[in-house]
Amino acid sequence: MVVIHGVSVTPRFTIPSRPLNTSFNANSSLSFFLKKHLLSRKIFAGKQSAEFDSSSQAFAASEKVLVPDNLDDDPSSFSQEPQIFNLESQTMEETEALRTEDQASVFDSSYNDSKVIKERGVRPRVVPPPGDGKKIYEIDPMLRSYSNHLDYRYGQYKRLREEIDKYEGGLEAFSRGYEKLGFSRSDAGITYREWAPGAKAASLIGDFNNWNSNADIMTRNEFGVWEIFLPNNTDGSPAIPHGSRVKIRMDTQSGIKDSIPAWIKFSVQAPGEIPFNGIYYDPPEEEKYVFKHPQPKRPKSLRIYEAHVGMSSTEPMVNTYANFRDDVLPRIKRLGYNAVQIMAIQEHSYYASFGYHVTNFFAPSSRCGTPEELKSLIDRAHELGLVVLMDIVHSHASKNTLDGLNMFDGTDAHYFHSGPRGYHWMWDSRLFNYGSWEVLRYLLSNARWWLEEYKFDGFRFDGVTSMMYTHHGLSVEFTGNYTEYFGLETDVDAVNYLMLVNDMIHALYPEAITVGEDVSGMPTFCIPVQDGGVGFDYRLHMAIADKWIEILKKRDEDWQMGDIIYTLTNRRWSEKCIAYAESHDQALVGDKTIAFWLMDKDMYDFMAVDRPSTPLIDRGIALHKMIRLITMGLGGEGYLNFMGNEFGHPEWIDFPRGEQRLSDGSIIPGNNFSYDKCRRRFDLGDADYLRYRGLQEFDQAMQHLEENYGFMTSEHQFISRKDEADRVIVFERGDLVFVFNFHWTSSYFDYRIGCSKPGKYKIVLDSDDPLFGGFNRLDRKAEYFTYDGLYDGRPSSFMVYAPCRTAVVYALANHD
């Protein structure tokens, strides 16, 4: 998902496919020459105190520079330097001489790797070699019909791993690019390196040299990497003070360009300015945050609280890491969740993008605080026993040219595909070239950085469907036919990257968790890489939320129990899913949450417990609880909730934004940069005089029920009844029996339900409990004794009272 101009855009997916190269060709990918077509782009030049000694024109602070569409295509006008070494242009002896086991392909040997490893405390670790990739055929014999594609895919992956082992010293070393590129500090001084093969000249500028582009000129090696070493000052202090602004000034084919370094670890936006500034971030030892608490083990049952730090305040403001740490984390723990998934961590210059238009991939968002404050947040979560997942965006990037990666070295095909293939028309963003060696280094190192430096416990990878297909899933209705997944429209380079990053993460961080946002249902998605899969631990079961919206548009009389069951259970065997009734997608302006679909404007006037309710409120509260519980009960092996939805948040999310004029001339109105809807009213869920409190209490009870019984991860699941006439669903999950009566008026006395185990049953969760805003129609102390004999395909059964619009969960009374 991504947000465009503050509006949620969820891929739902069909445009004519384009031809693609599905291979990762070792020779071609390692000797790519720069593409020769540039799209029109605006370059906003910042304030400059000095210019390059160059014939290229420099631009004033507010001037917009348009790169023409019809640049000369004469090859002589473009840099012919390869992005990476050309295997065919030199002997193997010469190639080997350029590399050592721990040395990256684009670097010389002047950098002291062991020093960095020692300083950062990186343990020497190894990613095991690939397996044979054949187990997928044992798991799903139907895949044998597509073995040509799958064997090719895995063969390309193995070939890629071999190249990385041969030329980079292995995947472990390859994923530590942040130790060499960007800024690195040694006892002698600071080294800055940047891969920018399209630049004709480069210099490091900043506060430290009064932005003088002639003061610190960089040198370029044969692989397009620019470098400069700044020795310490005479007093031993670093040449660049911690916290000072820095940029790289490049003379490019499109003019002089000041950019934030691609590997910058922190960037900020000065008051009154539009572009961000890169910050040299290297605090003294006494200011660095030291982690105090061990990272929790991976929970067997994953219950995720999806959160956005900036909008987590009850006040209309940008909240801080510190406030989230002190106020929101204890709430998440109390509610019974064991994982928090934090959105919008990677720096993004446009706040209304919800964090999905990333400009600085290695920098935490400065709006919410400093890197040290983010670390303290994560450490506090670990102290509470919460796993912290990061919503990471490797599917696309902001098209900003000065504070992002777009046109970084003046060329269209630097980090991204050139031309239309490198542009996502719906998301208005750039698309990475996953067949580029240096793009692989950048993204793998980025994932490693957040795990190593910030102690994140894993990732939710955004927009994976867009990555895996050249049509990006746009308007494609995936039916489950295997030809939709294993053909020419599959981007094998992107799938290979996902295999690489999953293999790296799981080998180096065995407790880490990876979740992929894939709407297509790609087979093998959640099978380990060594077995031939893509390697994710979980796939987001995105179809469930869409199904609930579809159902909520219908009358109660038109709800089909079989339709609900099919959607909840339609997932691949042995590939785990995260189920959710609604995430942030449904909460954004332009969409509606389940609570709003159910209760609409009545939520503003009839949620006080001391005032009469309305039929709409009664229906809404009852169904809101039932929808969440059946989603958790049947939808997957994990569960996700977006913050505030646990109590039916009455307001949508609308980020502060101004009027937007699109390229076609149309205008999207803004909200006058208001923060009023960019917050969460947690006080409503906590207020015992409001009906929101009952919804929150029910959500908490759901989480603790799963904690006590572990039903989501049980292999036992049996649906014994889906009665369309009675509107009743009965199923077993683990040792629990769930009974849902969706009928709007009919309650059933002495209603017989099947069960697998004989004995005495008790109620362990009742949505009709007054604590949850119910009508108290059940005796929660009652005991239910089973009868022998086959019923609904079960060996035993017992009689219950099933009130209308209720969900009741039963367990054996002697359950430990």
PDB file of C-alpha atoms in Angstrom, residues 1-4 7-11 13 306 343 353-357 391 393 395-396 427 460-464 517 542 580 583-586 588:
ATOM      1  CA  MET A   1       0.000   0.000   0.000  1.00  0.00           C
ATOM      2  CA  VAL A   2       1.058   3.548  -0.536  1.00  0.00           C
ATOM      3  CA  VAL A   3      -0.519   6.911   0.018  1.00  0.00           C
ATOM      4  CA  ILE A   4      -0.697   9.420  -2.784  1.00  0.00           C
ATOM      5  CA  VAL A   7      -5.200   9.191  -0.162  1.00  0.00           C
ATOM      6  CA  SER A   8      -4.810   5.448   0.256  1.00  0.00           C
ATOM      7  CA  VAL A   9      -4.095   3.570  -2.940  1.00  0.00           C
ATOM      8  CA  THR A  10      -4.199  -0.188  -2.581  1.00  0.00           C
ATOM      9  CA  PRO A  11      -3.170  -2.186  -5.659  1.00  0.00           C
ATOM     10  CA  PHE A  13      -4.727  -5.159 -10.071  1.00  0.00           C
ATOM     11  CA  GLU A 306       0.492  -1.677  13.664  1.00  0.00           C
ATOM     12  CA  MET A 343       5.425   2.556  10.086  1.00  0.00           C
ATOM     13  CA  SER A 353       2.931   9.792   2.045  1.00  0.00           C
ATOM     14  CA  PHE A 354       2.542   7.855   5.325  1.00  0.00           C
ATOM     15  CA  GLY A 355       6.234   7.026   5.007  1.00  0.00           C
ATOM     16  CA  TYR A 356       5.926   5.166   1.714  1.00  0.00           C
ATOM     17  CA  HIS A 357       7.777   7.698  -0.468  1.00  0.00           C
ATOM     18  CA  ASP A 391       7.604  -1.396   7.924  1.00  0.00           C
ATOM     19  CA  VAL A 393       9.975   0.045   1.837  1.00  0.00           C
ATOM     20  CA  SER A 395       9.466  -1.733  -3.476  1.00  0.00           C
ATOM     21  CA  HIS A 396       9.894   1.827  -4.725  1.00  0.00           C
ATOM     22  CA  TRP A 427       2.288   5.527  -6.889  1.00  0.00           C
ATOM     23  CA  ARG A 460       7.050  -6.039   7.129  1.00  0.00           C
ATOM     24  CA  PHE A 461       8.093  -5.603   3.491  1.00  0.00           C
ATOM     25  CA  ASP A 462       5.791  -3.157   1.751  1.00  0.00           C
ATOM     26  CA  GLY A 463       4.489  -3.510  -1.800  1.00  0.00           C
ATOM     27  CA  VAL A 464       5.971  -6.929  -2.545  1.00  0.00           C
ATOM     28  CA  GLU A 517       2.683  -7.625   1.748  1.00  0.00           C
ATOM     29  CA  MET A 542      -4.894  -8.914   2.358  1.00  0.00           C
ATOM     30  CA  TYR A 580      -6.482  -8.667   9.738  1.00  0.00           C
ATOM     31  CA  SER A 583      -5.154  -2.153   8.715  1.00  0.00           C
ATOM     32  CA  HIS A 584      -4.051   1.426   8.135  1.00  0.00           C
ATOM     33  CA  ASP A 585      -5.347   1.144   4.555  1.00  0.00           C
ATOM     34  CA  GLN A 586      -8.967   1.159   5.646  1.00  0.00           C
ATOM     35  CA  LEU A 588      -7.180   6.569   5.622  1.00  0.00           C
TER      36      LEU A 588
END
